[in-house]
mmCIF file of N, CA and C in Angstrom:
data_model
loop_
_atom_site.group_PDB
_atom_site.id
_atom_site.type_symbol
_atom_site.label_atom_id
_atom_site.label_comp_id
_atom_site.label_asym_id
_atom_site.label_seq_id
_atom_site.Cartn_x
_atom_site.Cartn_y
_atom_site.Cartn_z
ATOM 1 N N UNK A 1 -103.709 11.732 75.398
ATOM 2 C CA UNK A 1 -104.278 12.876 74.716
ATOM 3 C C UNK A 1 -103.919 14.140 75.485
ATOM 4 N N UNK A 2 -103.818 15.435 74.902
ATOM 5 C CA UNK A 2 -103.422 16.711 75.189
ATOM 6 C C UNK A 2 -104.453 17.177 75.643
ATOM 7 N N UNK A 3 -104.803 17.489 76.784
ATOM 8 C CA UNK A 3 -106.225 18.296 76.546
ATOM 9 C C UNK A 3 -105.841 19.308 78.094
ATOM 10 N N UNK A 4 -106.076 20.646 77.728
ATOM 11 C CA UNK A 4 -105.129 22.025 78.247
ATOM 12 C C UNK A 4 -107.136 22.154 79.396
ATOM 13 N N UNK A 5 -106.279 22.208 80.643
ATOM 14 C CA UNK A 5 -107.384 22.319 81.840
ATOM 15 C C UNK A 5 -107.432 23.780 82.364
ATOM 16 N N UNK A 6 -108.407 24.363 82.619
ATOM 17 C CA UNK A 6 -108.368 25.758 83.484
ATOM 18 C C UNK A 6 -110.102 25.661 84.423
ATOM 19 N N UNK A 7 -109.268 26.463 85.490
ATOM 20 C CA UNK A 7 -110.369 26.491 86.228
ATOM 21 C C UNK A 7 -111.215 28.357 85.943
ATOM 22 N N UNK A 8 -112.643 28.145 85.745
ATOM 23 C CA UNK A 8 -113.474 29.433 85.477
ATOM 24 C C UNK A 8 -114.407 29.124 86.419
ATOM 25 N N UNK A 9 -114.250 29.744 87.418
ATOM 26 C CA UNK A 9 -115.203 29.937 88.535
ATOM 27 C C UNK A 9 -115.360 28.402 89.355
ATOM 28 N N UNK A 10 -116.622 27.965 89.612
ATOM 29 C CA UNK A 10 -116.943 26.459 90.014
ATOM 30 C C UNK A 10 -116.595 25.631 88.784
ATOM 31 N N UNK A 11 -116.005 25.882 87.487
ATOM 32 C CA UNK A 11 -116.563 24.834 86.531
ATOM 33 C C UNK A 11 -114.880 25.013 85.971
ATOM 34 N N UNK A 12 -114.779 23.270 85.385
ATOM 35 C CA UNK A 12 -113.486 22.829 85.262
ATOM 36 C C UNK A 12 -113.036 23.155 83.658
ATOM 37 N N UNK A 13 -112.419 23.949 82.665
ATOM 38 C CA UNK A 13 -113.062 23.722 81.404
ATOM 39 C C UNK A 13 -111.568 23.434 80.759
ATOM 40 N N UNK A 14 -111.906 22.521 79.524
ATOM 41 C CA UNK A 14 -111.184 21.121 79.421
ATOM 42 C C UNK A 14 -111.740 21.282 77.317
ATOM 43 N N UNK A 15 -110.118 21.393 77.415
ATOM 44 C CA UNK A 15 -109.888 21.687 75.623
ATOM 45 C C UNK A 15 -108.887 21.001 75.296
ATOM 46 N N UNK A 16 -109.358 19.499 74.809
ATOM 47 C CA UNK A 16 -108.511 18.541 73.787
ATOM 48 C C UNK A 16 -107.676 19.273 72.863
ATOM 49 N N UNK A 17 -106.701 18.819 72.401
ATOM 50 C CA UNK A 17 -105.566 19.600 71.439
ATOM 51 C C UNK A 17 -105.749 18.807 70.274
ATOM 52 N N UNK A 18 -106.908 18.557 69.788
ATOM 53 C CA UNK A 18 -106.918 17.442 68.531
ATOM 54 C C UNK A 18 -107.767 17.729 67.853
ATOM 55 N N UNK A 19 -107.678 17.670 66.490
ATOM 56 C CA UNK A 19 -108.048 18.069 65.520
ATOM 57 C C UNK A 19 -109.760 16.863 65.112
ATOM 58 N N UNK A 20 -109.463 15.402 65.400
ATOM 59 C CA UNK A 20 -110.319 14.492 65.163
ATOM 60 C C UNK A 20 -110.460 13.925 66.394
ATOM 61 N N UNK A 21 -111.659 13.627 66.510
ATOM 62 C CA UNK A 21 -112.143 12.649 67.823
ATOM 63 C C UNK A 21 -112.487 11.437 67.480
ATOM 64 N N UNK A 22 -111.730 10.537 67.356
ATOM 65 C CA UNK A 22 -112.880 9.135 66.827
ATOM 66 C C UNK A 22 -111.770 7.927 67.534
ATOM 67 N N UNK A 23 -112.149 6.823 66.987
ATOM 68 C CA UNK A 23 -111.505 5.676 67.622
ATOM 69 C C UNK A 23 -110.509 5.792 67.892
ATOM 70 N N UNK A 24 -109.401 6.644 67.331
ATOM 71 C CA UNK A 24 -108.194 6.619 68.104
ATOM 72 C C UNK A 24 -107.199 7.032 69.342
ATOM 73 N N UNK A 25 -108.046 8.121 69.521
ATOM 74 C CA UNK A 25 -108.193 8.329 70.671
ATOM 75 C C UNK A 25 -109.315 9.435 71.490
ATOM 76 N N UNK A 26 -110.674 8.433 71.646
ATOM 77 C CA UNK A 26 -111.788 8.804 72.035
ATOM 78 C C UNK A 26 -111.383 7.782 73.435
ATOM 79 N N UNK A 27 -110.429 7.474 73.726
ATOM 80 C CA UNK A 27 -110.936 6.572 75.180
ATOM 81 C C UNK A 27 -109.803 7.631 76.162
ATOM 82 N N UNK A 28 -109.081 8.549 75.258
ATOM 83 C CA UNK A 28 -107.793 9.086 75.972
ATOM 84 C C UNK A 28 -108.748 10.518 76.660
ATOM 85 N N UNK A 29 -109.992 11.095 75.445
ATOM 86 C CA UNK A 29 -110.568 11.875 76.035
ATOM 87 C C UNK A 29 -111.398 11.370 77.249
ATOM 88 N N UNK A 30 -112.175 9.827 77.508
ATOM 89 C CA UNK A 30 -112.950 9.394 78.066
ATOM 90 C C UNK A 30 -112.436 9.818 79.522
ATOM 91 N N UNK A 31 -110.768 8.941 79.454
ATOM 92 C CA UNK A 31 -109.999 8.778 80.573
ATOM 93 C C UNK A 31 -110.354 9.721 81.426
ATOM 94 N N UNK A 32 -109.860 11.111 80.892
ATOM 95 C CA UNK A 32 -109.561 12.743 81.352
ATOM 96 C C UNK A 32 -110.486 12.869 82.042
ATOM 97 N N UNK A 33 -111.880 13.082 80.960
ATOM 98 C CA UNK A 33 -113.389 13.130 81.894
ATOM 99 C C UNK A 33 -113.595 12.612 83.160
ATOM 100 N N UNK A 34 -113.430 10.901 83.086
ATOM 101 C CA UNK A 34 -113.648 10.471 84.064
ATOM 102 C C UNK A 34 -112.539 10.830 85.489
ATOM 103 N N UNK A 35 -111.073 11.144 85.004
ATOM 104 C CA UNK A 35 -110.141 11.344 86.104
ATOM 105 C C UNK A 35 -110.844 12.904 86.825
ATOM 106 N N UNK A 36 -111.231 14.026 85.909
ATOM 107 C CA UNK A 36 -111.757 14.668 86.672
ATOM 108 C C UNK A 36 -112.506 14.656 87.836
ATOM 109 N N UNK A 37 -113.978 13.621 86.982
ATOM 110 C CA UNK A 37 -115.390 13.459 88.142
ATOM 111 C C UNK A 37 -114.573 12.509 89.578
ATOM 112 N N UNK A 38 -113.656 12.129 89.063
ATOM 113 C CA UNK A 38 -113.206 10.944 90.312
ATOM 114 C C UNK A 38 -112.484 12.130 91.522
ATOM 115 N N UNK A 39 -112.076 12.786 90.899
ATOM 116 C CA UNK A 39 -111.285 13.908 91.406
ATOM 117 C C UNK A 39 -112.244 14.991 92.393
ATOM 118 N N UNK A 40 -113.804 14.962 91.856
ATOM 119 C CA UNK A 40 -114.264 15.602 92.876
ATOM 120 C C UNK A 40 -115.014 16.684 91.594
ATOM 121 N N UNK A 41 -114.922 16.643 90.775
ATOM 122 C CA UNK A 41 -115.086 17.858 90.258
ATOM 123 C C UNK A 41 -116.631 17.550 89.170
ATOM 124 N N UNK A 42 -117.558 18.017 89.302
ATOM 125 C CA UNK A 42 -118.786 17.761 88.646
ATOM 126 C C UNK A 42 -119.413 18.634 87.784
ATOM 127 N N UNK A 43 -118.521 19.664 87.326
ATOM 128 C CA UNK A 43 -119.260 20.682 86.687
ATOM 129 C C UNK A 43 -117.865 21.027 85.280
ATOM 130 N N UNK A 44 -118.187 20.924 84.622
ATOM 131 C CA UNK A 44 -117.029 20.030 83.337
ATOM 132 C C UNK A 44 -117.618 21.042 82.347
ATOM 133 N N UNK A 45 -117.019 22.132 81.423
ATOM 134 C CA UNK A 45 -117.501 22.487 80.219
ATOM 135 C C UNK A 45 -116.418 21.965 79.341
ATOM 136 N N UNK A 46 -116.610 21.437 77.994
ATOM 137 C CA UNK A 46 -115.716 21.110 77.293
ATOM 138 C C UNK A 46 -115.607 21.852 75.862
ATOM 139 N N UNK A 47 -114.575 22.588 76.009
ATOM 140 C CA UNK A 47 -114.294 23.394 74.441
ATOM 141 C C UNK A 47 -113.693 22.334 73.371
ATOM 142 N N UNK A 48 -114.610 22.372 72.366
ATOM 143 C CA UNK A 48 -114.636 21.430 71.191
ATOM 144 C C UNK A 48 -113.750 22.090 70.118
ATOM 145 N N UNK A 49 -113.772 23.371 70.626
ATOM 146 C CA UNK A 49 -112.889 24.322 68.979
ATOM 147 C C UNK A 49 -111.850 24.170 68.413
ATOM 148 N N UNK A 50 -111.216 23.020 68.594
ATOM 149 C CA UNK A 50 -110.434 22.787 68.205
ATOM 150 C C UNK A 50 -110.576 21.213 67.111
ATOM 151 N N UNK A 51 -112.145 20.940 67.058
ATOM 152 C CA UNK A 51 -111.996 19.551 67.341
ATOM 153 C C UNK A 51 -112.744 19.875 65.464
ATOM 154 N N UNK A 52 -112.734 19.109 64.386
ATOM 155 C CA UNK A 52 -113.407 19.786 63.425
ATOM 156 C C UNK A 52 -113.933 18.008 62.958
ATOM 157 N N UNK A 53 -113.600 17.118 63.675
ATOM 158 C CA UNK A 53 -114.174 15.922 63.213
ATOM 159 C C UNK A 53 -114.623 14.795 64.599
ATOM 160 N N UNK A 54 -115.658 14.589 64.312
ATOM 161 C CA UNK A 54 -115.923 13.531 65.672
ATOM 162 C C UNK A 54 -116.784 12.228 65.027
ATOM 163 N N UNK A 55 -116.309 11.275 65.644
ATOM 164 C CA UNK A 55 -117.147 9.404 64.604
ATOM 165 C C UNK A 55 -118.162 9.024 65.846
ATOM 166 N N UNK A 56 -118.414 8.100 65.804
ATOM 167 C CA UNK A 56 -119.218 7.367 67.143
ATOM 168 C C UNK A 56 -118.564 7.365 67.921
ATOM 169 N N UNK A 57 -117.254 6.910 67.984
ATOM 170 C CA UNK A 57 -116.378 6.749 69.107
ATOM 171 C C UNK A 57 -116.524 7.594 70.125
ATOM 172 N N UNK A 58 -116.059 9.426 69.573
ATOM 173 C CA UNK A 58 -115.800 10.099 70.488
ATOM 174 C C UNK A 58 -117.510 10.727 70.750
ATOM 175 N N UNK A 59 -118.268 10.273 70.202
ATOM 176 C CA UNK A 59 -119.741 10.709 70.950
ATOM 177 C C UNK A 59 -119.936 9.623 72.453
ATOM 178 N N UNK A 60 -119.324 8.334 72.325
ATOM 179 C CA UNK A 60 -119.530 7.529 73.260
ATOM 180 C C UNK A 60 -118.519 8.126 74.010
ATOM 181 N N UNK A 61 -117.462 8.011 73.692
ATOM 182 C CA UNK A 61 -116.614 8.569 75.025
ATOM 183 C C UNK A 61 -117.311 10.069 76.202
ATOM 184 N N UNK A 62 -118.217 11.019 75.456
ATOM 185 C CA UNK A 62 -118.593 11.914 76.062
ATOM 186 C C UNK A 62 -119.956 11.512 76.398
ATOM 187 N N UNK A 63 -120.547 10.301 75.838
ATOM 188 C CA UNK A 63 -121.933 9.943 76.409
ATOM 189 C C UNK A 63 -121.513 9.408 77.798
ATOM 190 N N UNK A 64 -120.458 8.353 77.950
ATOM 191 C CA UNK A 64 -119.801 7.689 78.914
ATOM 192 C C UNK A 64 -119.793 8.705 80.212
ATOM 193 N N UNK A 65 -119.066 9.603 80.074
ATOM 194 C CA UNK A 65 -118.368 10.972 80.777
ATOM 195 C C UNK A 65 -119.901 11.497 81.681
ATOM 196 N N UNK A 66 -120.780 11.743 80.666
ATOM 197 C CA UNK A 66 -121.929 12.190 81.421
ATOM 198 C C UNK A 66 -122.835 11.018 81.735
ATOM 199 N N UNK A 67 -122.927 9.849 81.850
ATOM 200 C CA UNK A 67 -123.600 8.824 83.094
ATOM 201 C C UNK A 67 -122.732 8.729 83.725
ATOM 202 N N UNK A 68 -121.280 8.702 83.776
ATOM 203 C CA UNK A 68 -120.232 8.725 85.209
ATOM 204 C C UNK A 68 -120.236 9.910 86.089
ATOM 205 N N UNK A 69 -121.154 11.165 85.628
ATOM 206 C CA UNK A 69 -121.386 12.819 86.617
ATOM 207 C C UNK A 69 -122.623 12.271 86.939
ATOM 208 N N UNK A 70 -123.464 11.474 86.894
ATOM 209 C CA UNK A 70 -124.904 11.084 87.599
ATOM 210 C C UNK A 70 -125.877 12.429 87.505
ATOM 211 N N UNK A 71 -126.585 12.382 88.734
ATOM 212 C CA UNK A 71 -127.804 13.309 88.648
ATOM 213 C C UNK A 71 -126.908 14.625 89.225
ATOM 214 N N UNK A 72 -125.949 14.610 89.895
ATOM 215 C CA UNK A 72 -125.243 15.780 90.806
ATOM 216 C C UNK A 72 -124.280 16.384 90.101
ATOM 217 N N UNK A 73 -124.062 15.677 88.898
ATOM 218 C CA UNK A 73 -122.875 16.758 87.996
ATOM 219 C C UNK A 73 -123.696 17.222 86.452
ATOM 220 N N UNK A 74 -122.649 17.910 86.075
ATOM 221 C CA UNK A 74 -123.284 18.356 84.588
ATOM 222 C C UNK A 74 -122.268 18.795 83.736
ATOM 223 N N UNK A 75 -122.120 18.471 82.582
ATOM 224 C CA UNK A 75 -121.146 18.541 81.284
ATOM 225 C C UNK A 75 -121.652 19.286 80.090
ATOM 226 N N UNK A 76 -121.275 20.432 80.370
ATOM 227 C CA UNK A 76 -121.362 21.914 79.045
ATOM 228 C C UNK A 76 -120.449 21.737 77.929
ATOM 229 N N UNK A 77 -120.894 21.460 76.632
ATOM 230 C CA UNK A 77 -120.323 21.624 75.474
ATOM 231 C C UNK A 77 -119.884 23.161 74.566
ATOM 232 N N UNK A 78 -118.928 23.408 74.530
ATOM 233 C CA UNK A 78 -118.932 24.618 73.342
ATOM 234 C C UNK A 78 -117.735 24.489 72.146
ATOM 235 N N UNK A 79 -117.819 25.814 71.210
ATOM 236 C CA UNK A 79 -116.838 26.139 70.471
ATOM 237 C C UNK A 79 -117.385 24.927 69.253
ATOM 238 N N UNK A 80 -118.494 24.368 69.110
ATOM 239 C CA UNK A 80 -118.159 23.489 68.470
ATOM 240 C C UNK A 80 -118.677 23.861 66.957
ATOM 241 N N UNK A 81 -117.471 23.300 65.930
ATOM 242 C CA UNK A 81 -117.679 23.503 64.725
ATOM 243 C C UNK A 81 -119.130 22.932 63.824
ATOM 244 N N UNK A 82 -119.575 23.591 62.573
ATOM 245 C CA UNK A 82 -120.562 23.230 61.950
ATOM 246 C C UNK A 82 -120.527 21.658 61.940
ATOM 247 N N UNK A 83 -119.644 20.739 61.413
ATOM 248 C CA UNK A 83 -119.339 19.743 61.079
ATOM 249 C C UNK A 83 -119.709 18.714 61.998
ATOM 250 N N UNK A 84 -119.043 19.224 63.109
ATOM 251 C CA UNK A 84 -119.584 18.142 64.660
ATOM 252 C C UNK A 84 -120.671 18.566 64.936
ATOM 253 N N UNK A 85 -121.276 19.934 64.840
ATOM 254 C CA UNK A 85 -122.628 20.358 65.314
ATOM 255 C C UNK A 85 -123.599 19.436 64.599
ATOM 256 N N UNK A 86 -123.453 19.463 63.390
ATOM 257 C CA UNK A 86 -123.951 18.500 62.662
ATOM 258 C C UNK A 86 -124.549 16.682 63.321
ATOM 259 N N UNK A 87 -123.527 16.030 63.705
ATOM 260 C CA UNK A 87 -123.580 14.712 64.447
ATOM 261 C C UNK A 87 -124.430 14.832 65.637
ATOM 262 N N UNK A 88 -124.216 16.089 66.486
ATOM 263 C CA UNK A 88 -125.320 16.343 67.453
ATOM 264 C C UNK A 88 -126.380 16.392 67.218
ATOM 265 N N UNK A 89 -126.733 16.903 66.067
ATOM 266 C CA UNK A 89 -128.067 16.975 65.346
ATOM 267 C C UNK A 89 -128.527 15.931 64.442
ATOM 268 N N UNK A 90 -127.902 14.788 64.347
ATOM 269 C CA UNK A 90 -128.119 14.129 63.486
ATOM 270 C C UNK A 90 -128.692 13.005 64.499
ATOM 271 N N UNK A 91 -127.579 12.718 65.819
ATOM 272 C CA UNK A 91 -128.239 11.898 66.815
ATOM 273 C C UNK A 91 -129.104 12.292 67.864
ATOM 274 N N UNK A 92 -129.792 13.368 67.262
ATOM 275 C CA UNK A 92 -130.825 14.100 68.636
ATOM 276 C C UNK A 92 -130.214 14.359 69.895
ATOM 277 N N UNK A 93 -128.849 14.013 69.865
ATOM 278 C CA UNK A 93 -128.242 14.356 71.350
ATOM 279 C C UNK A 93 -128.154 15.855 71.539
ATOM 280 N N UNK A 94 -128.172 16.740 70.567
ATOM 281 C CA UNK A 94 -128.346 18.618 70.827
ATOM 282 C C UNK A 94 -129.481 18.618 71.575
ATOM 283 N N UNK A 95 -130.570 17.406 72.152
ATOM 284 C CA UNK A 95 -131.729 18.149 72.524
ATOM 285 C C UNK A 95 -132.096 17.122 73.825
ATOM 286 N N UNK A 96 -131.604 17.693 74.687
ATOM 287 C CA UNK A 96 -132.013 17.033 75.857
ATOM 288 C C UNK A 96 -130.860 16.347 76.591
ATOM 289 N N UNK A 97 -130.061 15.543 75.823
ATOM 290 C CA UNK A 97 -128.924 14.893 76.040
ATOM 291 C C UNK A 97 -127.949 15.963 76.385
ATOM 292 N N UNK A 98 -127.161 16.501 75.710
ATOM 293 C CA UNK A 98 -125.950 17.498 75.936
ATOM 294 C C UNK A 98 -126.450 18.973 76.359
ATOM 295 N N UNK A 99 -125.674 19.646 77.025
ATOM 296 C CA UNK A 99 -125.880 21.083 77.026
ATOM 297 C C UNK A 99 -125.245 21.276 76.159
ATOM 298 N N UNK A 100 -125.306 22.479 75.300
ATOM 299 C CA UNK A 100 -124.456 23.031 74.053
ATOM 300 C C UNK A 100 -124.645 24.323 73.739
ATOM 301 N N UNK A 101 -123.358 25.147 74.565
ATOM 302 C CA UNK A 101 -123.692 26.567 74.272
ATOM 303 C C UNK A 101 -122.547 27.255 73.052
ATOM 304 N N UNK A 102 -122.693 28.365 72.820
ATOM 305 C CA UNK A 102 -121.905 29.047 71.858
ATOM 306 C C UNK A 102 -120.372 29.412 72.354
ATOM 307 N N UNK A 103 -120.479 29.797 73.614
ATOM 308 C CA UNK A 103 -119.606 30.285 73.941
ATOM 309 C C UNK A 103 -118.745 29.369 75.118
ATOM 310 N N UNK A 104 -117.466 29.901 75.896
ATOM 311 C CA UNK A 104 -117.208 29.710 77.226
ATOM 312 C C UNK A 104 -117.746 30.161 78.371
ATOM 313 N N UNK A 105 -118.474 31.408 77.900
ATOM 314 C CA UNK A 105 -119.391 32.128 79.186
ATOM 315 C C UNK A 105 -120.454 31.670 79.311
ATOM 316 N N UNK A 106 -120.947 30.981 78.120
ATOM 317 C CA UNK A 106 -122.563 30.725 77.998
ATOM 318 C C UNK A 106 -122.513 29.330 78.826
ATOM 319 N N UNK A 107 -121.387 28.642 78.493
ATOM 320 C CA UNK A 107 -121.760 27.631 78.910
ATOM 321 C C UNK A 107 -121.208 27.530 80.235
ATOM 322 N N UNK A 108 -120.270 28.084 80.917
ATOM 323 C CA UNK A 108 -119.727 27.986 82.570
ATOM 324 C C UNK A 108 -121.292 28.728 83.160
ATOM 325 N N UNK A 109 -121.613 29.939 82.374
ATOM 326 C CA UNK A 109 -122.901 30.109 83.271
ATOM 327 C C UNK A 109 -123.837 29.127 83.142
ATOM 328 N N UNK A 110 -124.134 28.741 82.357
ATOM 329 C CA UNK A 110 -125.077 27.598 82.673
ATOM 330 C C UNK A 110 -125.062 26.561 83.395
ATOM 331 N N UNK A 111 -123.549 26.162 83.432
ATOM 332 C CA UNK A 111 -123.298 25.617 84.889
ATOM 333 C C UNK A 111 -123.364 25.665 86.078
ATOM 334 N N UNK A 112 -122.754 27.115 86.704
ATOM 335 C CA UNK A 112 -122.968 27.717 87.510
ATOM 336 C C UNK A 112 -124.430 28.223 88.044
ATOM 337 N N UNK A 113 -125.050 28.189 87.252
ATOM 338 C CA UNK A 113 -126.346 28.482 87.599
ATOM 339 C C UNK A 113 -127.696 27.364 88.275
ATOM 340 N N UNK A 114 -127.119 26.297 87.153
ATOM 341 C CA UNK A 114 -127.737 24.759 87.487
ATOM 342 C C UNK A 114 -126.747 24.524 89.269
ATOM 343 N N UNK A 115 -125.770 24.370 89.235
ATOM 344 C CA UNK A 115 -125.106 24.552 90.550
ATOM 345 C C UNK A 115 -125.583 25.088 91.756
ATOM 346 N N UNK A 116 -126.331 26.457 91.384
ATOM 347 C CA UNK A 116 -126.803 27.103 92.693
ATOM 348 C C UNK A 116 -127.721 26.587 92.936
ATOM 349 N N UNK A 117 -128.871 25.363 92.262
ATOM 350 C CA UNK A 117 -130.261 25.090 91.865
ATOM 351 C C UNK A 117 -129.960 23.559 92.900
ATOM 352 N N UNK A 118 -128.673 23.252 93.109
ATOM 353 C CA UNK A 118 -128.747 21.976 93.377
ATOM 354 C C UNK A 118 -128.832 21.803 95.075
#
């Protein structure tokens, strides 16, 4: 999977080049995630805006991603379309489970901020 990396401050942020997330390759996004946290890096926002369809698959691949950051990392969601916003809301994961901000700023600060807290 394509997914274009930049570093914004402490936080790693990580934008798949794919249009659908689901079984076909939800384990290629898993991979990435996890090569990051192995890498050292615990503070992960992921831009979805590109992404306009997601199945179970790719919700597990990012449920996966965040029990492999434990209690010491944290994984910020944004950009994400009505459609997937939708599935977040449908599996209660918008509330408690995921961070999910609007933006790239909203959500690196929210990282960064939980960061200084730790």
């Amino acid at each position: 999977m394509d997914i274009r990396e930049r570093q914004h401050g402490e936080v790693m942020v990580l934008t798949p080049q794919v249009s659908r997330l689901e079984a076909s390759n939800a384990q290629g996004l898993k991979n990435a995630l996890i090569d990051q946290i192995t890498s050292g890096r615990y503070l992960l926002a992921l831009d979805l805006s590109n992404v306009d369809f997601m199945d179970s698959s790719g919700l597990a691949s990012l449920l996966s991603a965040l029990k492999s950051l434990g209690p010491h990392g944290h994984l910020a969601l944004f950009g994400i379309s009505s459609k997937v916003r939708k599935l977040f809301s449908i599996t209660r994961m918008d509330h408690g489970v995921f961070r999910i901000a609007d933006t790239e700023d909203e959500a690196v600060d929210s990282l960064q901020s939980t960061s200084s807290g730790l």
